[in-house]
XYZ file of C-alpha atoms in Angstrom:
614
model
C 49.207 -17.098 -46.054
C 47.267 -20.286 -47.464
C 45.234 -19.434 -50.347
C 44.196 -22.545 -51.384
C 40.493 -22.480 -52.070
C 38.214 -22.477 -48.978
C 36.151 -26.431 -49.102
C 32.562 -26.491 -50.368
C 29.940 -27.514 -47.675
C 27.527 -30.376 -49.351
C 25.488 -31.259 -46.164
C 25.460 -30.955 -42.825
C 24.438 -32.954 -39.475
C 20.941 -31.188 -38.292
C 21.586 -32.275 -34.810
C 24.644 -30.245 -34.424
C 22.672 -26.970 -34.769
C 21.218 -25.243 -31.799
C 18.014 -23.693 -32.382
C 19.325 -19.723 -32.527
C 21.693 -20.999 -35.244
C 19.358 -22.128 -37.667
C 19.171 -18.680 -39.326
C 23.092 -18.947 -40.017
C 22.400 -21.706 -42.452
C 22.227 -19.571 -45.621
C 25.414 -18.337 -45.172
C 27.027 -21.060 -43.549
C 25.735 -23.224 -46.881
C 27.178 -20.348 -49.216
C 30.330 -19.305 -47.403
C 32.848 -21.031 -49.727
C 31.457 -18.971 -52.574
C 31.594 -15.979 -51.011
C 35.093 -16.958 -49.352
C 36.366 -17.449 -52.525
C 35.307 -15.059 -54.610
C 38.399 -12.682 -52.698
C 40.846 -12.301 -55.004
C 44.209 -13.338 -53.707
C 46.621 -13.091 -56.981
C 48.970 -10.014 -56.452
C 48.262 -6.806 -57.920
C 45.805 -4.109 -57.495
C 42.478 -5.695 -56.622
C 44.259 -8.497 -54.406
C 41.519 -8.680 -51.245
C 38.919 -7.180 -53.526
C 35.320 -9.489 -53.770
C 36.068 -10.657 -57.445
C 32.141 -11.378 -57.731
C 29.274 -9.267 -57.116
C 27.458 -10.746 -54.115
C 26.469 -7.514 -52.421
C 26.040 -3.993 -53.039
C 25.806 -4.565 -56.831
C 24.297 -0.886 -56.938
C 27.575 0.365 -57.444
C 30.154 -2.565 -57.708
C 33.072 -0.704 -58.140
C 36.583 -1.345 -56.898
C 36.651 2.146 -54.956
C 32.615 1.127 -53.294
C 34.035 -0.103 -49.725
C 30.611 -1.606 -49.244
C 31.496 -3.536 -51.680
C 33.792 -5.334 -48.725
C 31.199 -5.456 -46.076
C 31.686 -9.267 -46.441
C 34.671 -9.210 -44.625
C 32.128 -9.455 -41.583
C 31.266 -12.797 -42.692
C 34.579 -14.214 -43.244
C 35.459 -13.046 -39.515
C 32.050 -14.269 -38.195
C 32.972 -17.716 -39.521
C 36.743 -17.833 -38.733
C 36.186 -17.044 -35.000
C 32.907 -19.240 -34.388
C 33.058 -21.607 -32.556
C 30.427 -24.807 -32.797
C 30.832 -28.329 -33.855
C 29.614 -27.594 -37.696
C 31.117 -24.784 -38.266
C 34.189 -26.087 -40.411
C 35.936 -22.810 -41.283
C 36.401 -22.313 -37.725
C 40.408 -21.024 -37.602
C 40.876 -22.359 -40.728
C 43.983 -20.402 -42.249
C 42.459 -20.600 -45.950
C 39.771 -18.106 -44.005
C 42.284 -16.682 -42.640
C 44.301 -15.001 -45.167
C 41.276 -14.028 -47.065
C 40.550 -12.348 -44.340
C 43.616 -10.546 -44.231
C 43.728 -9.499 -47.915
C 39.911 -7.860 -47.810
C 40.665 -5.786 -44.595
C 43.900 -4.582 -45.602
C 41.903 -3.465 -48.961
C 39.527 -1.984 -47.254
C 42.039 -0.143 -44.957
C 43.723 1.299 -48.033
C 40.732 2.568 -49.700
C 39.811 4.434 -46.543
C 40.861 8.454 -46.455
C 43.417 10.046 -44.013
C 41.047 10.848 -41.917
C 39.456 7.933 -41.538
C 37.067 8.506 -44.373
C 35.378 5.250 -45.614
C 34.438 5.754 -49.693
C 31.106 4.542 -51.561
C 30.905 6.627 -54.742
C 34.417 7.437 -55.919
C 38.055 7.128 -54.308
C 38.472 8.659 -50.537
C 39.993 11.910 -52.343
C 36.549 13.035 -54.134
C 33.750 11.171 -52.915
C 31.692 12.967 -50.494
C 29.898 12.942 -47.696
C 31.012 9.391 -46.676
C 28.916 9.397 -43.837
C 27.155 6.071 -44.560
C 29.935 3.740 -45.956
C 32.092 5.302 -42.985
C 29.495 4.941 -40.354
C 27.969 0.967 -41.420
C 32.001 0.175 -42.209
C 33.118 0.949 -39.012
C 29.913 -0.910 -37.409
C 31.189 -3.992 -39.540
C 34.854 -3.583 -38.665
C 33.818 -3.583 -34.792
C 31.563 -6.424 -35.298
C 34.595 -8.290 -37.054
C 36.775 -7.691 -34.160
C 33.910 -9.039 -31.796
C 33.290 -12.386 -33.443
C 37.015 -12.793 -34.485
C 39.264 -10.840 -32.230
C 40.521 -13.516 -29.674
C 41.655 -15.454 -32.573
C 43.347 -12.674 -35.243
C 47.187 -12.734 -35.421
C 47.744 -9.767 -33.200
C 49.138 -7.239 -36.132
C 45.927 -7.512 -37.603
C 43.583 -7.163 -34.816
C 45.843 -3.634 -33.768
C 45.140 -2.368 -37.386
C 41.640 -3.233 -37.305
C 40.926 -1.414 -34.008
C 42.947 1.481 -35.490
C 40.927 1.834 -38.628
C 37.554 1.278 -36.844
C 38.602 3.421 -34.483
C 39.491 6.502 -37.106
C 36.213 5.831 -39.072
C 34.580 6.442 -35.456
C 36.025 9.610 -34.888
C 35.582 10.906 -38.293
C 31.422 10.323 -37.998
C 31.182 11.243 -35.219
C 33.327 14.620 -34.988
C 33.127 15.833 -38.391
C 30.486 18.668 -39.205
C 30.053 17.189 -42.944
C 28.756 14.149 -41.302
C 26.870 15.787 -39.173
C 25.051 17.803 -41.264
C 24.339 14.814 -43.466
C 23.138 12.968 -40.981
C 20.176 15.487 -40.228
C 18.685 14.652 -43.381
C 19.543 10.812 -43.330
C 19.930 9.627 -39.609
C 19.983 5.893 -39.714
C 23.120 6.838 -41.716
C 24.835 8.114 -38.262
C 23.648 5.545 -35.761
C 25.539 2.642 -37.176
C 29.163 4.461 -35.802
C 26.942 5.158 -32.416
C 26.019 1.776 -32.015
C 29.888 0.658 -33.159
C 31.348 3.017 -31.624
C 30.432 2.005 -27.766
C 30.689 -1.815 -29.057
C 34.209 -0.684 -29.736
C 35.095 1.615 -26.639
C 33.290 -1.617 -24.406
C 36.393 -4.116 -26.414
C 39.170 -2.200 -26.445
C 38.319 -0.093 -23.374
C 38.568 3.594 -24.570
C 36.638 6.057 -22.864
C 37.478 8.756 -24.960
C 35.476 7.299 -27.778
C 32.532 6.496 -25.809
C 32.850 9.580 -24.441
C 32.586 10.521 -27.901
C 28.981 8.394 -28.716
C 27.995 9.708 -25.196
C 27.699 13.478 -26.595
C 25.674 12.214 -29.646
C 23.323 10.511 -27.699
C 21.480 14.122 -27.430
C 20.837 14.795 -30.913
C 18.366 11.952 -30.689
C 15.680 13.635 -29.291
C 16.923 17.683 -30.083
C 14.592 19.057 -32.678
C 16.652 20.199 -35.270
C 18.985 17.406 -35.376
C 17.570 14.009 -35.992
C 13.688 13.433 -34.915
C 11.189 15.060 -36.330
C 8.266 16.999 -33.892
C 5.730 14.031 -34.842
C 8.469 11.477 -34.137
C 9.889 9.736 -37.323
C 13.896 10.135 -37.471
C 14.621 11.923 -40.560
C 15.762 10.068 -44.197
C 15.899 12.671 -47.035
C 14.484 15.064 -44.342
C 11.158 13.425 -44.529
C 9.415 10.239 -42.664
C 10.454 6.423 -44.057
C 7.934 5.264 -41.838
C 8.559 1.849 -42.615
C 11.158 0.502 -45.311
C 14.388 2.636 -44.183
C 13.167 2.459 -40.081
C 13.875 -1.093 -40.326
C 17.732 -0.121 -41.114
C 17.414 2.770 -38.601
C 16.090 0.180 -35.888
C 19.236 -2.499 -36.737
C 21.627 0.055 -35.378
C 18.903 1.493 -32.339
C 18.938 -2.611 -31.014
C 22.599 -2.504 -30.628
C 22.960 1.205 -29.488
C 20.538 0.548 -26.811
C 22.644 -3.009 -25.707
C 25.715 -1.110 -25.670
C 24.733 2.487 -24.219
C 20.933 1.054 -22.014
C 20.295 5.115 -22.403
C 16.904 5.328 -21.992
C 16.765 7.703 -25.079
C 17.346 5.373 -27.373
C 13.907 3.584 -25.964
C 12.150 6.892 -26.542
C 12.588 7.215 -29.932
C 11.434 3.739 -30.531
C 7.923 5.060 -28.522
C 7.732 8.117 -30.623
C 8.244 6.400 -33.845
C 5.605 3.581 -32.757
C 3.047 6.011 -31.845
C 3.733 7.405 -35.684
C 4.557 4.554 -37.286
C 0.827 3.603 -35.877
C -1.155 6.086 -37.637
C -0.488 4.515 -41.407
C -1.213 0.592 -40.402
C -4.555 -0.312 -41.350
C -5.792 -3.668 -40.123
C -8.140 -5.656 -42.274
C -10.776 -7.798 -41.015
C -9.007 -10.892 -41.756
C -7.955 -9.802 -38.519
C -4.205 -11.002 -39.512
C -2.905 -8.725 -42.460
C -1.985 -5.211 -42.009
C -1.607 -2.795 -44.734
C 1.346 -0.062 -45.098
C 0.171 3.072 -46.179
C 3.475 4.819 -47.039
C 3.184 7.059 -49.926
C 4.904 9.779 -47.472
C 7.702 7.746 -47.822
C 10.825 10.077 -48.502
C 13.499 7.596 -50.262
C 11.837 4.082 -50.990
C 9.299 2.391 -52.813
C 5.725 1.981 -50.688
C 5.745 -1.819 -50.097
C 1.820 -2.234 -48.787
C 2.506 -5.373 -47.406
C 3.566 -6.047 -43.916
C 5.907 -8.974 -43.266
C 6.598 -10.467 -40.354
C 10.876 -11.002 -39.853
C 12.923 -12.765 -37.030
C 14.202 -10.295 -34.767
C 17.451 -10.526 -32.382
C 17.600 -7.996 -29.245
C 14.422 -6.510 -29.356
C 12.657 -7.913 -26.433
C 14.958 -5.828 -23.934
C 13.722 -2.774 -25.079
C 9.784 -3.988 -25.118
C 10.003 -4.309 -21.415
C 10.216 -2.112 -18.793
C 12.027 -2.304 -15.048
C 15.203 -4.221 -16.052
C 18.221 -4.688 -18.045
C 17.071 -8.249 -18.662
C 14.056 -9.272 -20.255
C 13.273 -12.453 -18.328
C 13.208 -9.597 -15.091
C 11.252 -6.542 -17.083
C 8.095 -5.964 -16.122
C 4.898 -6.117 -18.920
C 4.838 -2.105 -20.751
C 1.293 -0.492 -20.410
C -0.874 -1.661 -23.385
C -1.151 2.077 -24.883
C 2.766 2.369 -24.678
C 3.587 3.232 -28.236
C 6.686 0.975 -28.759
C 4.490 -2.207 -28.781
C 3.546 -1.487 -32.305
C 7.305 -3.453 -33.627
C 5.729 -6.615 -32.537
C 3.579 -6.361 -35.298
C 6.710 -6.596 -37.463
C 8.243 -9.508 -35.747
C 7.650 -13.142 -36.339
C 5.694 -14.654 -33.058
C 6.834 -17.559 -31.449
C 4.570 -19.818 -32.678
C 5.696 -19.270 -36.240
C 9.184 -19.837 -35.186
C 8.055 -22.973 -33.176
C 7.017 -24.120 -36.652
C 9.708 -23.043 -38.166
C 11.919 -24.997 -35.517
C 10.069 -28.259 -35.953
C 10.776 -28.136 -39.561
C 14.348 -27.912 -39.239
C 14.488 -31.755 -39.038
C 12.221 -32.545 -41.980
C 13.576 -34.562 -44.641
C 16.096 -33.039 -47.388
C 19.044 -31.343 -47.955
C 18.871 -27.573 -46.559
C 22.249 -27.067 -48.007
C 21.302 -28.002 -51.533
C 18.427 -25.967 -51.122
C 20.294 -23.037 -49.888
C 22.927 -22.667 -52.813
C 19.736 -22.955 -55.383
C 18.800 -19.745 -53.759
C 22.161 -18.118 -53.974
C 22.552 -17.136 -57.499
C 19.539 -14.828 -56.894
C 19.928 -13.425 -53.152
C 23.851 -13.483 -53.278
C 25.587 -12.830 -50.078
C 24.522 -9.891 -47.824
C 26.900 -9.901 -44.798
C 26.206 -11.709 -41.823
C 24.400 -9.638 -39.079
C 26.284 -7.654 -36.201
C 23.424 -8.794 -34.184
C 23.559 -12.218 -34.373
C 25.350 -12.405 -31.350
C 21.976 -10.931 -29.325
C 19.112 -13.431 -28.152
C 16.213 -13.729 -30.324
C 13.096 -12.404 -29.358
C 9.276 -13.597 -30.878
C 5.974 -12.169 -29.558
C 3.233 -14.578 -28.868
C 0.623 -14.806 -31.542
C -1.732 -13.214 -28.395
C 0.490 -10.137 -27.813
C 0.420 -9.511 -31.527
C -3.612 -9.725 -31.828
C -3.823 -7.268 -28.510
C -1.354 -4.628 -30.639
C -3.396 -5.128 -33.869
C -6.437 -4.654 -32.212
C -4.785 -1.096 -30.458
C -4.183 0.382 -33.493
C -5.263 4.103 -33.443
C -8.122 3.457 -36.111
C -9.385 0.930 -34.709
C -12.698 1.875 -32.433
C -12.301 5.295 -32.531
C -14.753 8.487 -32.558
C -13.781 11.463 -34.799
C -10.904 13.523 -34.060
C -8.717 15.573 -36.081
C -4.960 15.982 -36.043
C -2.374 17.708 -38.488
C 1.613 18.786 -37.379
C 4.160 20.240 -39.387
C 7.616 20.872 -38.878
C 10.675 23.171 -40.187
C 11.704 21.089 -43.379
C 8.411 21.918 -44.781
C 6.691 18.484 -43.861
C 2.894 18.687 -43.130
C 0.559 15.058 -42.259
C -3.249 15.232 -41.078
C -5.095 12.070 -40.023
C -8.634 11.897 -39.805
C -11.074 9.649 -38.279
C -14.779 9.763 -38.434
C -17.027 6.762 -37.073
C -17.334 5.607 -40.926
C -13.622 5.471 -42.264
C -10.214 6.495 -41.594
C -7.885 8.626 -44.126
C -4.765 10.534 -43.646
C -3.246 13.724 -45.791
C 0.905 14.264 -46.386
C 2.468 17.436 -47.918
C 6.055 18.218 -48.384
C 7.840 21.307 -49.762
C 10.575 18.859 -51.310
C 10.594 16.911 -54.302
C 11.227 13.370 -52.708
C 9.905 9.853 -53.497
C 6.420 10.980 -51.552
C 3.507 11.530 -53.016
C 1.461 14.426 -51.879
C -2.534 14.821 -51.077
C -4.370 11.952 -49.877
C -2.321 8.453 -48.970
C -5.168 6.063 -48.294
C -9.179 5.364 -47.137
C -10.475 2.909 -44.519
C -13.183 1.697 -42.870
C -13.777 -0.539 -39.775
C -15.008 -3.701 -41.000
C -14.237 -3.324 -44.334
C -10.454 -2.345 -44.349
C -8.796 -0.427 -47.080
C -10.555 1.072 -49.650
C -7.913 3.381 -51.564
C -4.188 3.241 -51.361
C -1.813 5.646 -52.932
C 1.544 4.649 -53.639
C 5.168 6.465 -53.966
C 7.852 7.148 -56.362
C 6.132 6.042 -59.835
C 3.425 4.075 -58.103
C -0.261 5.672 -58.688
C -1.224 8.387 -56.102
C -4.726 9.759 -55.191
C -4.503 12.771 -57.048
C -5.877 15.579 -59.828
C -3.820 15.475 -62.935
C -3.946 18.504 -65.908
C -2.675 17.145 -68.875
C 0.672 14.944 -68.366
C 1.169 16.759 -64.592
C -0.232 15.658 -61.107
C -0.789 17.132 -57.812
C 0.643 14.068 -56.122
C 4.005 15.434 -57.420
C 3.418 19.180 -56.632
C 5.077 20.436 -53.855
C 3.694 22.800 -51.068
C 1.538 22.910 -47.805
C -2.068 22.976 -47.111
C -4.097 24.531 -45.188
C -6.425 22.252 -42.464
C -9.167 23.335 -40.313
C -12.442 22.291 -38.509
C -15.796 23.357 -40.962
C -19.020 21.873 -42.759
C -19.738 19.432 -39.205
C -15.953 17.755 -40.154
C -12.599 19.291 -41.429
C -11.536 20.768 -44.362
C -8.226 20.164 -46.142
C -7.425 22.580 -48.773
C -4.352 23.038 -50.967
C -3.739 25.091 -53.524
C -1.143 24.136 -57.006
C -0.257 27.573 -58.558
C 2.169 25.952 -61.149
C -0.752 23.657 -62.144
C -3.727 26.328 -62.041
C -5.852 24.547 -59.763
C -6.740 24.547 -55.849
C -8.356 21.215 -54.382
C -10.620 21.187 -50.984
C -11.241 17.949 -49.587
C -14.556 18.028 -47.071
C -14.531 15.507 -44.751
C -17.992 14.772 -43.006
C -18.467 12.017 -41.534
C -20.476 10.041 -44.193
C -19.306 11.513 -46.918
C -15.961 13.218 -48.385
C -16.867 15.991 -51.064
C -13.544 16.861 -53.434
C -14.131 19.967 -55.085
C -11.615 21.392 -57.881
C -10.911 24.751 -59.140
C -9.763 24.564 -62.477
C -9.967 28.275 -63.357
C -6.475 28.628 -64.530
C -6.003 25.251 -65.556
C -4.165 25.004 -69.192
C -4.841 21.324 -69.949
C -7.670 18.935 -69.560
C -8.321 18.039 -66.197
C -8.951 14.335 -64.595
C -9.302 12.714 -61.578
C -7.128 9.765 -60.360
C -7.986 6.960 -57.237
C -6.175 4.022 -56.566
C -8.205 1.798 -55.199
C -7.242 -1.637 -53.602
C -9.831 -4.243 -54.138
C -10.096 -7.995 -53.188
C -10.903 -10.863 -55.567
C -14.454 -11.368 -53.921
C -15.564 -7.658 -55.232
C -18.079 -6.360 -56.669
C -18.182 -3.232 -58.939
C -21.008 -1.347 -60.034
C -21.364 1.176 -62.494
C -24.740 3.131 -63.209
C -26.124 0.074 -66.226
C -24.093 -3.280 -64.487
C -21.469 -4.568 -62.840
C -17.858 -6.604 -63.017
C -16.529 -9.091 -60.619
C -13.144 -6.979 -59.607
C -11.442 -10.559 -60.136
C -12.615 -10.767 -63.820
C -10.842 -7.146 -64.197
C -7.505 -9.221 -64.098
C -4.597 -6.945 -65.636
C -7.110 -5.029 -68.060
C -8.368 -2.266 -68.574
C -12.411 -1.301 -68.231
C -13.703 1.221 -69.914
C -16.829 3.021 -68.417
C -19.408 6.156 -69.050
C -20.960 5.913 -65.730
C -21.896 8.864 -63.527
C -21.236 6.257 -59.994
C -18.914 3.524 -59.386
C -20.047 1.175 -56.095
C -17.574 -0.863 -54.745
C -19.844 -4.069 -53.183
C -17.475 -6.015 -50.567
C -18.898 -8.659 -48.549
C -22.489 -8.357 -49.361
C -22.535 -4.531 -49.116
C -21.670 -0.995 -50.139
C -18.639 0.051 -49.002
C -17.781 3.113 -50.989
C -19.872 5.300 -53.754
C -18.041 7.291 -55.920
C -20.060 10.221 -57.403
C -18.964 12.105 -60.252
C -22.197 14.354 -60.348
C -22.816 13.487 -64.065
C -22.155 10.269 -66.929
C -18.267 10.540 -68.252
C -16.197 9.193 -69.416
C -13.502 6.879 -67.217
C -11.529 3.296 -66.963
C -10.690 1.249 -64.275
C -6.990 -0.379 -64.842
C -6.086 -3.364 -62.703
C -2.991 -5.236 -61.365
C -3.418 -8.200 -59.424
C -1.110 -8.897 -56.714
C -0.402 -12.748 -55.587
C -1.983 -12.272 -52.566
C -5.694 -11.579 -53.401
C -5.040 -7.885 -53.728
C -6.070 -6.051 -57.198
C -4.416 -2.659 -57.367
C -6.972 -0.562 -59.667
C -6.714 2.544 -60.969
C -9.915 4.405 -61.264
C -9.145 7.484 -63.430
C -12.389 9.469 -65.063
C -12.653 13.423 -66.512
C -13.766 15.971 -64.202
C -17.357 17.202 -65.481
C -17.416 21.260 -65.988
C -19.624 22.557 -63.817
C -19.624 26.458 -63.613
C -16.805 29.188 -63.231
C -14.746 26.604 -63.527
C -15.164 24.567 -60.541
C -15.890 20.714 -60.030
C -16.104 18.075 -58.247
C -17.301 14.348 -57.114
C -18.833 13.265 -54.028
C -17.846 9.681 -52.226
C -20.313 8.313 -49.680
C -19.541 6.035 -47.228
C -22.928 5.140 -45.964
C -23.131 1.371 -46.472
């Protein structure tokens, strides 16, 4: 073995990159680092990442996540193009070697891959076993032809094992019905590694998992999303979910796997609210189960996708156009169209040093492991076919309707569209990341009025003392009544029941407080834009000059004026006492927090009014 230190890379010669390469530059740039960081000096941790470059959650020499990066040194040792330099280089090599047969050694008898503690007590290991597996099969795709052949037998062995062990084990099973994305990474590996190594027992294997996709009970949900904490993650943890369901589908073309992506569009859908910028679309994911509620959506480069956005062939250059309504279109929104990527192309040539520029942003993005799908073609929506899904969206242009599903994990969603705005309900019997009650307000023409947030973000909610309902588990009941629909829950722990009345110009919130043991106030987040106007009952404040204070107000209304007119008139029914607290974001966004005391009204109910008749 040569471990003499893999060479630095201090520039490079732009023309010989192809296009679909460009987005290897980051790690090509920062490859030595990485490289290098393996530790090579006998003893213990010899093959262990001697630097924290990715995972740093739990960066601990049992964590074989931790070693994820031995994708990388594979993908870099057995490419092939005239700039890669570390292409069979032995220095490579024999790091190589020394982080794989680490890796191998960590892993349990049974082919058990560890994140938490040692093989012997962690537990389940379904995602370090299932994404470890993925990364050993995508090491022996890039790099197999070229590994000394001892190596390449172990690593088909040990890929192989953690296979098997996903997908046959009933502890990973039943994990992976509350946290699916967790099991499709040894789905998607394991028929990449039955197509290398030819095994049809394993894909045999993968072939009787292909099912629980679409079973109720196991992985999907009756209103579509695949289960993470045995709730919706709508957006941030789908993305994850839909980097294994690309490869699945290239290795398996079961049309199942194209199903899912329909049902979770058509879901996905109902919490994207277009404003009339008639570019940005906002996020509304305070159902989110495990992660934070990121509002913004960002576009991303995407490999793969565009054979599953067509219909009629196994190529998309021969697939025929989907039908406009068909659900899955919705991911386009999330993909970077091909005029940005034109742009980015052209720029690939500009003067400078993208090398230099690349190892400035190291220290602070480290080294996430190259992708297993950087082998599939790149796919980019024109900037058309992404206006023609925005414009589809299901709020967009609609009449009133109605709809609320549940299912048997105690998960409960209502949306709700009247002429004049658009809002949506969640309620879980499981203390997740979600907030519960309300999760946003929109209007057509005006875009997003109110936007609850997850996890410790700032909900839409009644709160009694130091306690919310955002946080309070249970269901709710929803019906048709007063010319709209009703939503009405009820928080015994907290003394209080909560109706919301939706008409269609105006959304009465009534509160009974009877048994209520603390004072009682009312809490909306609203999302405003630096060109607002708020109005209180004796003046107003420009919502830019709120800038990260706090406004104190005795007001009985507050009148949010956006573009000239009234968008949204909150009613308390009487003068109290409130404050408005503002964050702005960097994008023109002020994230305000309108909190104000509930008046007493009689037998202990109350209430505000908020019209929507501007």
């Amino acid at each position: 073995m040569s471990f003499d230190p893999v060479p630095e890379v201090d520039e490079i010669l732009k023309s010989d990159w192809k296009p679909e390469e460009y987005g290897l530059l980051y790690h090509f740039a920062n490859f030595a680092r990485m490289a290098n960081s393996v530790i090579t000096e006998p003893g213990d941790l010899q093959g262990w990442f001697g630097e924290a470059l990715w995972r740093h959650y739990s960066y601990a020499p049992f964590n074989a996540r931790v070693m994820e990066n031995y994708h990388s040194l594979a993908f870099f040792y057995g490419y092939e193009a005239p700039w890669n330099v570390y292409y069979k280089d032995p220095r490579v090599l024999s790091r190589l070697e020394l982080a794989l047969n680490y890796t191998f050694n960590m892993m349990g008898e049974n082919g058990a891959i560890p994140e938490y503690a040692t093989a012997d007590l962690d537990s389940p290991m379904l995602a370090p076993s299932s994404f470890g597996m993925e990364y050993m099969t995508g090491a022996l795709e890039v790099a197999g032809h070229v590994m000394p052949s001892a190596l390449k037998a172990r690593l088909i062995e040990q890929a192989r094992k953690a296979a098997v062990y996903v997908l046959t084990s009933e502890e990973s099973w039943d994990h992976a019905r509350a946290f699916t994305n967790q099991f499709l990474g040894a789905m998607a590996g394991g028929a990449q590694l039955a197509r290398l190594t030819d095994d049809p027992e394993l894909k045999g294997m993968v072939d009787k998992a292909m099912p629980a996709l679409l079973e109720v009970g196991h992985f999907i949900s009756p209103m579509g999303f695949l289960y993470e904490h045995n709730g919706p993650e709508t957006f941030a943890y789908f993305f994850t979910t839909l980097n294994r369901l690309i490869p699945l589908y290239h290795e398996t073309r079961d049309d199942r796997v194209l199903e899912v992506l329909r049902r979770h569009g058509a879901w996905m859908q109902k919490w994207m609210l277009p404003e009339p910028d008639h570019q940005t679309v906002l996020l509304a994911g305070s159902h989110q189960t495990r992660t934070g509620s990121v509002y913004r959506l960002f576009n991303r480069e995407s490999r793969g996708l565009g054979e599953m956005l067509v219909d009629g062939a196994e190529d998309s250059s021969e697939g025929v156009s989907l039908n406009p309504d068909d659900e899955r279109l919705a991911l386009k929104l999330f993909v970077s169209s091909a005029e940005t990527i034109e742009k980015r192309h052209a720029s690939w040539h500009d003067p400078g040093n993208p090398v230099e520029e690349a190892k400035a942003r190291s220290i602070r993005d480290g080294y996430n492991p190259v992708s297993t799908r950087s082998r599939l073609d790149s796919y980019a929506p024109s900037e058309e076919e992404v206006a023609a899904v925005r414009i589809g969206l299901p709020c967009v242009g609609r009449q009133q309707y109605g709809e609320w599903a549940s299912d048997d994990r105690g998960n409960q969603f209502g949306t709700f569209r009247h002429p004049r705005y658009y809002t949506a309900f969640a309620f879980g019997t499981r203390q997740t990341t979600a907030s519960y009650g309300p999760s946003f307000l929109w209007r057509e023409g005006s875009g997003t009025l109110v936007l609850s947030g997850n996890g410790t973000s700032a909900c839409w909610e009644t709160r009694i003392g130091s306690e919310g309902t955002g946080k309070a588990t249970g269901n709710a009941d929803m019906r048709e009544g007063r010319d709209g629909y009703e939503v009405i829950s009820r928080y015994s722990d907290l003394g209080v029941s909560k109706t919301f009345v939706l008409r269609p110009e105006v959304i009465d919130v009534l509160v009974s407080t009877r048994r209520a043991s603390g004072a009682v106030s009312e809490q909306i987040p609203l999302l405003l834009r630096d060109t607002d106007i708020l109005h209180v009952d004796y003046g107003r404040c420009p919502a830019a000059g709120t800038s990260s204070k706090v406004l104190g107000l005795v007001t009985q209304t507050l009148k949010i004026e956006r573009e000239g007119r009234s968008v949204l008139t909150i009613d308390i029914g009487s003068p109290t006492e409130g404050s408005i607290k503002c964050s702005n974001d960097r994008d023109g966004f002020i994230r305000a927090t309108f909190t104000f005391k509930l008046p007493s009204i009689y037998f202990g109910r109350t209430g505000y009014r908020l019209f929507l008749d501007g």
